[in-house]
CSV table of C-alpha atoms in Angstrom, one decimal:
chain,number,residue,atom,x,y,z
B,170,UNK,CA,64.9,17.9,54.2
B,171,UNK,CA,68.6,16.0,55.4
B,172,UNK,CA,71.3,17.3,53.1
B,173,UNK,CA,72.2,14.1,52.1
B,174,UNK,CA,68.8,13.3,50.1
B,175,UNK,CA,69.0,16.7,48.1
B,176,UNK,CA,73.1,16.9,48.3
B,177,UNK,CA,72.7,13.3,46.1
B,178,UNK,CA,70.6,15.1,43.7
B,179,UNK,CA,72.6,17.7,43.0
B,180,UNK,CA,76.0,16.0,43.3
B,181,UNK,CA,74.3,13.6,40.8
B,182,UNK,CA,74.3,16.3,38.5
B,183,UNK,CA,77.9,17.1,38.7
B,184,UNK,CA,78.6,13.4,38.8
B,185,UNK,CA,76.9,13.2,35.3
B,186,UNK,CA,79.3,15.3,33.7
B,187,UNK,CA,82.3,14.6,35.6
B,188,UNK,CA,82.1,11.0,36.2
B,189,UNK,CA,81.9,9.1,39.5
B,190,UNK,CA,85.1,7.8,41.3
B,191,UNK,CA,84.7,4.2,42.2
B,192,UNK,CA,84.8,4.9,46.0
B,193,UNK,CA,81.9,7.4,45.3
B,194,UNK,CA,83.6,10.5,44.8
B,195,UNK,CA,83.7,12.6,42.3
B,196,UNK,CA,86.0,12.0,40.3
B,197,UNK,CA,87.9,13.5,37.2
B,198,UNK,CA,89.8,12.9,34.0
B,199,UNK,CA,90.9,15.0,30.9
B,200,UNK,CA,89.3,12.3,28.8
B,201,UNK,CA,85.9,12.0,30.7
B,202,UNK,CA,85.6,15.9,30.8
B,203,UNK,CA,86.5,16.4,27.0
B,204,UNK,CA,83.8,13.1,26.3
B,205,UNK,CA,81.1,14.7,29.1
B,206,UNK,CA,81.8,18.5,27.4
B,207,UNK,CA,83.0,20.0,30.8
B,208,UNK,CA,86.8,21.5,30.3
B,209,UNK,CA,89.8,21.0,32.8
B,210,UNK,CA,89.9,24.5,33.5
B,211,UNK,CA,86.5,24.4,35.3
B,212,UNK,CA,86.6,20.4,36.2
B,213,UNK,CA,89.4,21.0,38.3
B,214,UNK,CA,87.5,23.5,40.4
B,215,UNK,CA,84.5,21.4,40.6
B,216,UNK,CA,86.3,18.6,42.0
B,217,UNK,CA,88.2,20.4,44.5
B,218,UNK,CA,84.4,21.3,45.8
B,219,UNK,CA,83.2,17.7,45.6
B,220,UNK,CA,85.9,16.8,48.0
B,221,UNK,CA,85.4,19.9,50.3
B,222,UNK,CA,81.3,19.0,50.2
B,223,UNK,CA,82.7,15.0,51.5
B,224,UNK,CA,84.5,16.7,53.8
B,225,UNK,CA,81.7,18.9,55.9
B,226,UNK,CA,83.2,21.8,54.1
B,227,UNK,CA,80.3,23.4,52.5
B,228,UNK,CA,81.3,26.9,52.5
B,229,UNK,CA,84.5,26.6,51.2
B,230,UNK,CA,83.0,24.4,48.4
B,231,UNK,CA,80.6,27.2,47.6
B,232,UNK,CA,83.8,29.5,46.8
B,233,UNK,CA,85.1,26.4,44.5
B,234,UNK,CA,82.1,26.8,42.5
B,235,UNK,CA,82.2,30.7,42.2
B,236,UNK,CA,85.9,29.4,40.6
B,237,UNK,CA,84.2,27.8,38.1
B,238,UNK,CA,81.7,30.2,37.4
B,239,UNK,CA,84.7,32.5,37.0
B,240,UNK,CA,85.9,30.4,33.9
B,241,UNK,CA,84.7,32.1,30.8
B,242,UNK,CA,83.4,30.9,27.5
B,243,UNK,CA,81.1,28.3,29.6
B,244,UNK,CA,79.2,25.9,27.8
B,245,UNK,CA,75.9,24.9,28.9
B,246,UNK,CA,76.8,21.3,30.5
B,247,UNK,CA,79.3,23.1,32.4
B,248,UNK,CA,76.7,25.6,33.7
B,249,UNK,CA,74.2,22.7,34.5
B,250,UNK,CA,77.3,21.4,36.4
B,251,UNK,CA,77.9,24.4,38.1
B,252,UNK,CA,74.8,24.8,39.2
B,253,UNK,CA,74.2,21.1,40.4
B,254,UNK,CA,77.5,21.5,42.9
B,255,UNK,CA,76.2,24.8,43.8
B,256,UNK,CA,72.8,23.0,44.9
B,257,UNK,CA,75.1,20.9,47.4
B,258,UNK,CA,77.0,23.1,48.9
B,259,UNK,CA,74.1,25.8,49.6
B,260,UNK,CA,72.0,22.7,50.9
B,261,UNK,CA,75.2,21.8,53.5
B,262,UNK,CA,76.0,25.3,53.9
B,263,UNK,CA,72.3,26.6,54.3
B,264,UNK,CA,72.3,29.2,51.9
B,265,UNK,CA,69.4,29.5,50.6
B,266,UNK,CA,69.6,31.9,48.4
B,267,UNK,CA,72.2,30.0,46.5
B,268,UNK,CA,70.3,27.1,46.1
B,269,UNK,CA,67.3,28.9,44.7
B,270,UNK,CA,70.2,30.4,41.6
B,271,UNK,CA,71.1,27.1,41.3
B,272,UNK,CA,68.0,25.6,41.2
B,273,UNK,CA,66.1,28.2,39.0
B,274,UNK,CA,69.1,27.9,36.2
B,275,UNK,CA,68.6,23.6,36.7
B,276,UNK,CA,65.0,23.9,35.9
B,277,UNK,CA,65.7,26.0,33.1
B,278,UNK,CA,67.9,24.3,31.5
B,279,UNK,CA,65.7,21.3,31.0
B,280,UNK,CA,67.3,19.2,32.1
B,281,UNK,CA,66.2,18.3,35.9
B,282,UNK,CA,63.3,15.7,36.2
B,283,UNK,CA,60.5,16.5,38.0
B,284,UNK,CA,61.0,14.3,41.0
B,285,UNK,CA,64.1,16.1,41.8
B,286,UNK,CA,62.4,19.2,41.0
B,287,UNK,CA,60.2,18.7,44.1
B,288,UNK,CA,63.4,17.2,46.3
B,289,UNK,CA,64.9,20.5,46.0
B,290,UNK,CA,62.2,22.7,46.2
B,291,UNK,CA,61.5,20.9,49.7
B,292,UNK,CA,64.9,21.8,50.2
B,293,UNK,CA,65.0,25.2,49.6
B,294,UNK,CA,61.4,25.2,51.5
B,295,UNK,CA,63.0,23.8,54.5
B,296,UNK,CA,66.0,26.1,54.5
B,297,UNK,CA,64.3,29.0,54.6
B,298,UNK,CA,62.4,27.7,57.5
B,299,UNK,CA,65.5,26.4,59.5
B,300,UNK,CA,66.5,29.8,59.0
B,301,UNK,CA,64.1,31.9,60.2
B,302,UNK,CA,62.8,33.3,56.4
B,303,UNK,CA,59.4,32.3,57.4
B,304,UNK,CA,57.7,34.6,54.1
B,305,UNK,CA,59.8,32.9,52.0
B,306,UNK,CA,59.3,29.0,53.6
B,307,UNK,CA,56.0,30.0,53.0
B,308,UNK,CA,56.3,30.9,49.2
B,309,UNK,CA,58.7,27.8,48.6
B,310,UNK,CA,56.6,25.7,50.3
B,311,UNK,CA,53.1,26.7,48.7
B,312,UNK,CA,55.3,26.9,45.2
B,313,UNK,CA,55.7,23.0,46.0
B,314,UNK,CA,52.8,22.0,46.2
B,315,UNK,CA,51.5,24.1,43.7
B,316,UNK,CA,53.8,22.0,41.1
B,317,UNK,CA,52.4,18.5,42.1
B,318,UNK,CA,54.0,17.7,45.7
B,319,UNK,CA,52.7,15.6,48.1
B,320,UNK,CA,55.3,15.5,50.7
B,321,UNK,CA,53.5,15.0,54.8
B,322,UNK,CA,56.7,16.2,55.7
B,323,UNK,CA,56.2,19.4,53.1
B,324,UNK,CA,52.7,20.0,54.6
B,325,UNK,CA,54.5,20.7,58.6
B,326,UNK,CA,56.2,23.3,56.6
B,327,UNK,CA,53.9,24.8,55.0
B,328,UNK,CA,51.9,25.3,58.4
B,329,UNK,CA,55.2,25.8,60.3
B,330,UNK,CA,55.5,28.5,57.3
B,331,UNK,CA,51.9,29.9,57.4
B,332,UNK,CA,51.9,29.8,61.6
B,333,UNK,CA,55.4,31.9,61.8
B,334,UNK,CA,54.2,34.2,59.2
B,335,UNK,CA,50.9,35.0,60.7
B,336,UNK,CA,48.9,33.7,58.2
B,337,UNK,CA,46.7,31.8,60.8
B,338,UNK,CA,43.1,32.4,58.7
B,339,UNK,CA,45.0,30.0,56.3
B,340,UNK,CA,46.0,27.7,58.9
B,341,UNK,CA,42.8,27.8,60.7
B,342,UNK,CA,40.8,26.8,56.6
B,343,UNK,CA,43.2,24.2,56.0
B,344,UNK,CA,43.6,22.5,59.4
B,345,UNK,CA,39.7,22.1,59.4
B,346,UNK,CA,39.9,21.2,55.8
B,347,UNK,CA,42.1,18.5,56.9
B,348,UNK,CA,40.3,17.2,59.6
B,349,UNK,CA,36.9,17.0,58.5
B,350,UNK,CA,38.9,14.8,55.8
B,351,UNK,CA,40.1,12.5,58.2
B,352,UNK,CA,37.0,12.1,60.0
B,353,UNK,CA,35.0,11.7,56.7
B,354,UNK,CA,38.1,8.9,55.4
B,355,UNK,CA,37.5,7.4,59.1
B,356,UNK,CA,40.4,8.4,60.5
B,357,UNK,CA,41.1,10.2,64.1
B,358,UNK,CA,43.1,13.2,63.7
B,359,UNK,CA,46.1,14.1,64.8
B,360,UNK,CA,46.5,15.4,68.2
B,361,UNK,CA,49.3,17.8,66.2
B,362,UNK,CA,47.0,18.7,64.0
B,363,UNK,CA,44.1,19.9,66.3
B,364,UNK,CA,46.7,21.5,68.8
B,365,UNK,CA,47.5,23.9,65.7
B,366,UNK,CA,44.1,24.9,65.3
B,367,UNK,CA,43.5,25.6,68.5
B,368,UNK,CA,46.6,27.4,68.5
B,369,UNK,CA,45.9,29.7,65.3
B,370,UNK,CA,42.3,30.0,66.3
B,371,UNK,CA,43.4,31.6,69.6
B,372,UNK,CA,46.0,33.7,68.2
B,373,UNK,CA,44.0,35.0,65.5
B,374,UNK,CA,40.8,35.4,68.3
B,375,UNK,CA,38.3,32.9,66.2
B,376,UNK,CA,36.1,31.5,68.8
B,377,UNK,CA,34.2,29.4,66.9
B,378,UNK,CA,37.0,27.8,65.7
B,379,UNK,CA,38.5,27.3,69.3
B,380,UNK,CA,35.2,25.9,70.0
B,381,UNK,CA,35.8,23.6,67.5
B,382,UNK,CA,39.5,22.9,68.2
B,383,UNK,CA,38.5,22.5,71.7
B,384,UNK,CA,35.7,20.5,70.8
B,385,UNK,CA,37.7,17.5,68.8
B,386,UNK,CA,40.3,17.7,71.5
B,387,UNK,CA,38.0,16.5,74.4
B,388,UNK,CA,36.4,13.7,71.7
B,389,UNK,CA,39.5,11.8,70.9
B,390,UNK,CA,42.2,13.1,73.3
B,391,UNK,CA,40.1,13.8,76.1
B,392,UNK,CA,42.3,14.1,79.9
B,393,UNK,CA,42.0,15.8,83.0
B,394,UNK,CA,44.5,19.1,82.3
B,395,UNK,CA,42.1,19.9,79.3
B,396,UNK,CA,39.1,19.7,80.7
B,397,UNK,CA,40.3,22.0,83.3
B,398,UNK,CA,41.1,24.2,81.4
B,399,UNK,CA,37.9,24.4,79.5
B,400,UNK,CA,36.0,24.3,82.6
B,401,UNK,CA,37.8,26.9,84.1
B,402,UNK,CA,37.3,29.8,81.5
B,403,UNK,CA,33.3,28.1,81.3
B,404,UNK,CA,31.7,30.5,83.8
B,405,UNK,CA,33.8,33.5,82.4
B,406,UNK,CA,31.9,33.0,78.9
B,407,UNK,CA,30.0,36.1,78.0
B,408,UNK,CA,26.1,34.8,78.3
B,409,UNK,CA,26.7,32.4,80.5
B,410,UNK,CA,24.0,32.8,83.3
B,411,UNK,CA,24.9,32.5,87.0
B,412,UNK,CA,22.1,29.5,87.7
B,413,UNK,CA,24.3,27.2,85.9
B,414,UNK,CA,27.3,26.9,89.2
B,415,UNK,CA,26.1,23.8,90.0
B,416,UNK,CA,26.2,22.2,87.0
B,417,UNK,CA,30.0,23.3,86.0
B,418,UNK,CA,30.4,21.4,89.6
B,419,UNK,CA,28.9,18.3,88.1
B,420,UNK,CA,31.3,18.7,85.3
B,421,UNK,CA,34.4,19.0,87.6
B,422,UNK,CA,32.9,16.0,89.9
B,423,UNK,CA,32.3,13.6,86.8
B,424,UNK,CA,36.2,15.0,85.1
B,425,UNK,CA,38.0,14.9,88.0
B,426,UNK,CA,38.5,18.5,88.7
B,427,UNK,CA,37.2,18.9,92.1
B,428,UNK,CA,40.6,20.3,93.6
B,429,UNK,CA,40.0,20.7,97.0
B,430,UNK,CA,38.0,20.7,100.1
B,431,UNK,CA,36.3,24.4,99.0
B,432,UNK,CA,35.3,22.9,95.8
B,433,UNK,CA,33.4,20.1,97.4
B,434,UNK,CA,31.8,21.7,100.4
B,435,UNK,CA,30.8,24.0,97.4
B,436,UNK,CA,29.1,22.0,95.7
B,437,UNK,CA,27.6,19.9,98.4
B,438,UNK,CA,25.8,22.8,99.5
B,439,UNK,CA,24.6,24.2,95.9
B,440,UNK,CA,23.1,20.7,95.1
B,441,UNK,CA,21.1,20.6,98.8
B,442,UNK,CA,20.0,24.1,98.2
B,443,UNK,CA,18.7,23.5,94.8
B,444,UNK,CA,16.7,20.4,95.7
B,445,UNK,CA,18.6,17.5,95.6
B,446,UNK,CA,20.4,16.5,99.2
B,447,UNK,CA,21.2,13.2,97.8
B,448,UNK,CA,23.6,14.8,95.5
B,449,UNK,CA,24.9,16.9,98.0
B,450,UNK,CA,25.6,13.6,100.5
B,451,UNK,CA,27.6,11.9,97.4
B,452,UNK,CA,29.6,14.6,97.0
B,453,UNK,CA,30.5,14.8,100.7
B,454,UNK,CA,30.9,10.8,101.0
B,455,UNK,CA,33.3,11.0,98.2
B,456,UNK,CA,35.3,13.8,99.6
B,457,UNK,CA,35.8,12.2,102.4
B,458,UNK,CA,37.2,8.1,100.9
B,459,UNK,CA,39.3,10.5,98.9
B,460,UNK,CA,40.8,11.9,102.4
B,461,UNK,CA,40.5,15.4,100.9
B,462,UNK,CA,37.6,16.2,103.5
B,463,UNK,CA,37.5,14.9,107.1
B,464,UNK,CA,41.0,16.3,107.7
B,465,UNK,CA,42.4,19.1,109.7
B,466,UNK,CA,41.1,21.6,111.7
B,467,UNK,CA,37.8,21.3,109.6
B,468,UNK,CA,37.3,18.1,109.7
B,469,UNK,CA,34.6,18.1,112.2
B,470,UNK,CA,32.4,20.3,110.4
B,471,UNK,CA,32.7,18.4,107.0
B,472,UNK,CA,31.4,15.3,108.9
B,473,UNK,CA,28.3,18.0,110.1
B,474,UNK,CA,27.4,18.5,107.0
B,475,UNK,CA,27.5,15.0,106.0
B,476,UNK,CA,25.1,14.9,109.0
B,477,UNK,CA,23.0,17.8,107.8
B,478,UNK,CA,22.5,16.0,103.9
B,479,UNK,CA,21.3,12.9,106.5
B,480,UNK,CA,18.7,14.6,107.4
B,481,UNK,CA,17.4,16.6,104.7
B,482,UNK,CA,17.2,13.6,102.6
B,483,UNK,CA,14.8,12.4,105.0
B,484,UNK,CA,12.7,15.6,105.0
B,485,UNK,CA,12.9,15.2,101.5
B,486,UNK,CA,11.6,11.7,101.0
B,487,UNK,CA,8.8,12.9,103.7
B,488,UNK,CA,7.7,15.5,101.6
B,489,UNK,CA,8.4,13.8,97.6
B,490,UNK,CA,4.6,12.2,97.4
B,491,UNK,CA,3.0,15.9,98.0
B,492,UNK,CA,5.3,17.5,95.8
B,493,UNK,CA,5.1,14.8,93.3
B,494,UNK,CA,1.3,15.3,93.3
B,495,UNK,CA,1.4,19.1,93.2
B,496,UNK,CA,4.1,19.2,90.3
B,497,UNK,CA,1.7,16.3,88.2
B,498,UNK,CA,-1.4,18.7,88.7
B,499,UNK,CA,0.2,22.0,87.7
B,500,UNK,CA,-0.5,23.6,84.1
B,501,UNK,CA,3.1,23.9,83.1
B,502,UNK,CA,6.1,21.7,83.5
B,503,UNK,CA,8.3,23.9,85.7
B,504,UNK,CA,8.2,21.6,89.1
B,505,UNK,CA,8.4,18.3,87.0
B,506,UNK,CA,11.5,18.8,85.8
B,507,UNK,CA,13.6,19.6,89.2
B,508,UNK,CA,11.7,17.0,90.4
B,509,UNK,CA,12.1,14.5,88.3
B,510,UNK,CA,16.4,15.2,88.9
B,511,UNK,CA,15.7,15.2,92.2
B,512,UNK,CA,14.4,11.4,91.7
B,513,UNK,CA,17.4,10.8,89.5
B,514,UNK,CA,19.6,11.3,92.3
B,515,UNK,CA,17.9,9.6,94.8
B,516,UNK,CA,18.2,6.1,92.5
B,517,UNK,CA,15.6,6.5,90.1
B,518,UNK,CA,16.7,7.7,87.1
B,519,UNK,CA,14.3,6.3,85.2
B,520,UNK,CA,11.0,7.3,86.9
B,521,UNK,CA,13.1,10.9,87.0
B,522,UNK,CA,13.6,11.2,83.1
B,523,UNK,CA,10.0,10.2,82.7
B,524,UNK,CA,9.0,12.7,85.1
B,525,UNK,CA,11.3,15.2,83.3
B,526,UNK,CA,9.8,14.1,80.2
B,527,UNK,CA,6.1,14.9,81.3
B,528,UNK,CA,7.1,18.3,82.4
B,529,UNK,CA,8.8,19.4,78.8
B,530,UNK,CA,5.1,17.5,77.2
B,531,UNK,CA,3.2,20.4,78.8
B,532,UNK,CA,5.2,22.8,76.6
B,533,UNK,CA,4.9,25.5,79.0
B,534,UNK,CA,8.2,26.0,80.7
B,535,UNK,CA,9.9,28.8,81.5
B,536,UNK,CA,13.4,27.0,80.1
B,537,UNK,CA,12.8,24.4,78.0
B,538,UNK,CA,16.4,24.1,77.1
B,539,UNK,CA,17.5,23.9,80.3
B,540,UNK,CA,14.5,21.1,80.8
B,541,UNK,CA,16.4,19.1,77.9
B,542,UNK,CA,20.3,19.7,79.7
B,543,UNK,CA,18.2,18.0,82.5
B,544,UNK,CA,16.6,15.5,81.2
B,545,UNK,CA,19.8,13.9,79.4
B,546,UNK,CA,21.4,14.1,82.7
B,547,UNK,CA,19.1,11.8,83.8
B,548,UNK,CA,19.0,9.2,80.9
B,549,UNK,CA,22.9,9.4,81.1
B,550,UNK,CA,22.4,8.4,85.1
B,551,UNK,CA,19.5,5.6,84.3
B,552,UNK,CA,22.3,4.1,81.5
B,553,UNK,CA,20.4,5.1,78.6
B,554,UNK,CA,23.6,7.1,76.7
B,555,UNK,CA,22.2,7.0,73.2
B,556,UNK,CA,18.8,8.7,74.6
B,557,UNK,CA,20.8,11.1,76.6
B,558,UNK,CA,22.9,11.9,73.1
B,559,UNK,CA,20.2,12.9,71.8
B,560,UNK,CA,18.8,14.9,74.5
B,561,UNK,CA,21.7,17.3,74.5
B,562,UNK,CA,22.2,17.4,71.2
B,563,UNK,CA,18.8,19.0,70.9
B,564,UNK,CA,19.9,21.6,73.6
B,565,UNK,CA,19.5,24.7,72.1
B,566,UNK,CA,20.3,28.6,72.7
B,567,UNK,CA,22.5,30.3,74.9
B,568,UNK,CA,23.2,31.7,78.4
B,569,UNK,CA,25.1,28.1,79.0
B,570,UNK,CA,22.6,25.2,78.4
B,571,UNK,CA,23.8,24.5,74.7
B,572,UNK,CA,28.0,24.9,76.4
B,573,UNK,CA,27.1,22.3,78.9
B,574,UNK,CA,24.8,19.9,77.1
B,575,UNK,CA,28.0,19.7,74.4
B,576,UNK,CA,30.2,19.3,76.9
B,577,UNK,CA,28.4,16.4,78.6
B,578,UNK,CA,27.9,14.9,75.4
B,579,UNK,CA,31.7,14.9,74.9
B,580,UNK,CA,32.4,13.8,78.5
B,581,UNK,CA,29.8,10.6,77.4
B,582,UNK,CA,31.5,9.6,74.0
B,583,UNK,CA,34.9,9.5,75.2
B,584,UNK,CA,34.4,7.8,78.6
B,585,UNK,CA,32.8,5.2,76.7
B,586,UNK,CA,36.2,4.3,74.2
């Protein structure tokens, strides 16, 4: 909280007694302090600390007011004047402690209304923070909103508070509190707001709500340096099977995370080992319009292999109407599905969901999850996003099918704001 908002509280206090200046000082007379109940003897110190407050000189005001507090035989409008010059000079001075005397004997005397209650509690709050009393921020500011506060700026402290202290299971319930309110009020949260979570949820070792963090992150604030980082610790993931490389490739392909010629001779030779050559040969021809293959000292063999996809998309298309037969004749599913991708990639996404779809009918595969990963790749490729929504969203258990399918159905939502 600026000085100035809670320094105009508490100099109104003073001001009460002692009278305002027309100019905006403090100001002082014999009469006004015999008429207000505040005597000479401890107005004249007072105003000496208004004037060193003006001035920038908050710790010497703070010794003007110990001056009056060293008057004896105080009444209790002097006290209540004390106190409310104390409040300002602490608040300039960043005391803290001072400003919690002065405000405690405010609020006791019964005199302070409840909206300035909350402006110097937010002070005292803030102080603390600025300060580096992070257990007491955190009291202060949970004490303000405890009495009826409903400050935004009071809620940064409080998680500034909470965060500092360690208290990240209480950041990780409220910051989740919050945000499921925003979403449910219609409302995109903060980018602030999920950072913290993500933040806290890593400190405190919460996976699920990383996940989470990570999750609403890549929904409404989706770019490239996040999803590289989530793509990069995928594979790492305990559970996460081996037979999914290609399909973190895809995932750096369709965000932009391919870095460098390794990555796509990688992958181009993954996706021709697995089936589909067609995949490989776009991942080759886009290496090389991006000028990141087809250079240097192996640029010769990048153009073989664009040669080599050539010609086993030829073998492939020779063989397709046997394998199609043989994979439409079998008991279970198992050769439907990789073929239908395999058709999906060649052009016909369509005919390759529906083929994918036959194969998960016979409800006989050996993974049906990784059947329905598949099979909303394919309805995303044939343009059919709300079928491929669904899809993934029905991808279930682990060893990476559900990780992927979520993360495709992020990639989806947000490419299409």
């Amino acid at each position: 909280m600026k000085f100035k908002t809670l320094a105009s509280v508490a100099i109104g206090a003073a001001a009460f007694a002692l009278g305002s200046a027309p100019n905006g000082e403090i100001g002082f007379t014999q009469a006004q302090a015999q008429a207000e109940g505040v005597r000479p003897e401890v107005g004249k110190h007072l105003k000496d600390a208004g004037a060193l407050i003006k001035a920038g000189k908050h710790k010497e005001a703070l010794a003007k007011v110990r001056d009056a507090e060293a008057v004896g035989g105080r009444n209790a409008t002097e006290n209540y004047t004390i106190e409310g010059m104390r409040m300002a000079a602490a608040s300039g001075a960043s005391d803290a402690d001072s400003m919690v005397k002065a405000f405690e004997a405010m609020k006791a005397s019964g005199k302070l209304a409840q909206p300035d209650q909350l402006r110097m509690i937010e002070g005292i709050a803030g102080t603390y923070l600025r300060n580096k009393d992070n257990a007491k921020a955190l009291s202060w500011a949970q004490r303000y909103f405890k009495e009826g506060g409903n400050s935004a700026t009071m809620k940064t402290v409080l998680t500034n508070a909470q965060f500092l202290s360690g208290d990240m299971t209480a950041i990780i319930k409220e910051t989740s509190e919050d945000i499921a309110a925003d979403e449910k009020a219609g409302r995109t949260p903060s980018r602030d707001k999920l950072n913290l979570l993500l933040s806290a949820a890593q400190k405190k070792g919460d996976g699920n709500a990383e996940g989470l963090a990570v999750e609403k992150l890549l929904n409404y604030y989706p770019s490239k340096e996040l999803w590289t980082q989530v793509l990069g610790g995928l594979q790492a993931k305990k559970g996460f099977s081996d037979r999914f490389g290609l399909d973190v490739y895809r995932l750096k392909l369709a965000t932009g995370n391919l870095k460098d010629a390794n990555d796509y001779m990688e992958m181009a030779q993954l996706a021709a080992q697995a089936g589909y050559p067609e995949e490989g040969k776009m991942v080759v021809d886009k290496g090389l319009a991006a000028g990141i293959l087809g250079q240097g000292a192996e640029g010769a063999r990048h153009k073989r292999l664009q040669d080599l996809m050539t010609k086993r998309i030829a073998e492939a298309k020779a063989a397709l109407p046997e394998a199609e037969k043989a994979a439409l004749a079998s008991k279970n599913g198992d050769l439907l599905v990789p073929l239908g991708l395999a058709y999906a990639f060649r052009g016909e996404a369509a005919k390759g969901a529906k083929l994918i779809e036959e194969g998960i009918a016979k409800d006989s595969l050996k993974r049906p999850e990784d059947a329905k990963l598949y099979l909303g790749l394919a309805q995303s490729m044939a343009g059919e996003n709300a079928k491929a929504l669904a899809s993934w969203k029905s991808v279930k258990g682990g060893e990476g099918a559900g990780d992927l399918a979520r993360l495709w159905s992020l990639h989806t939502r947000s490419a299409k704001r």
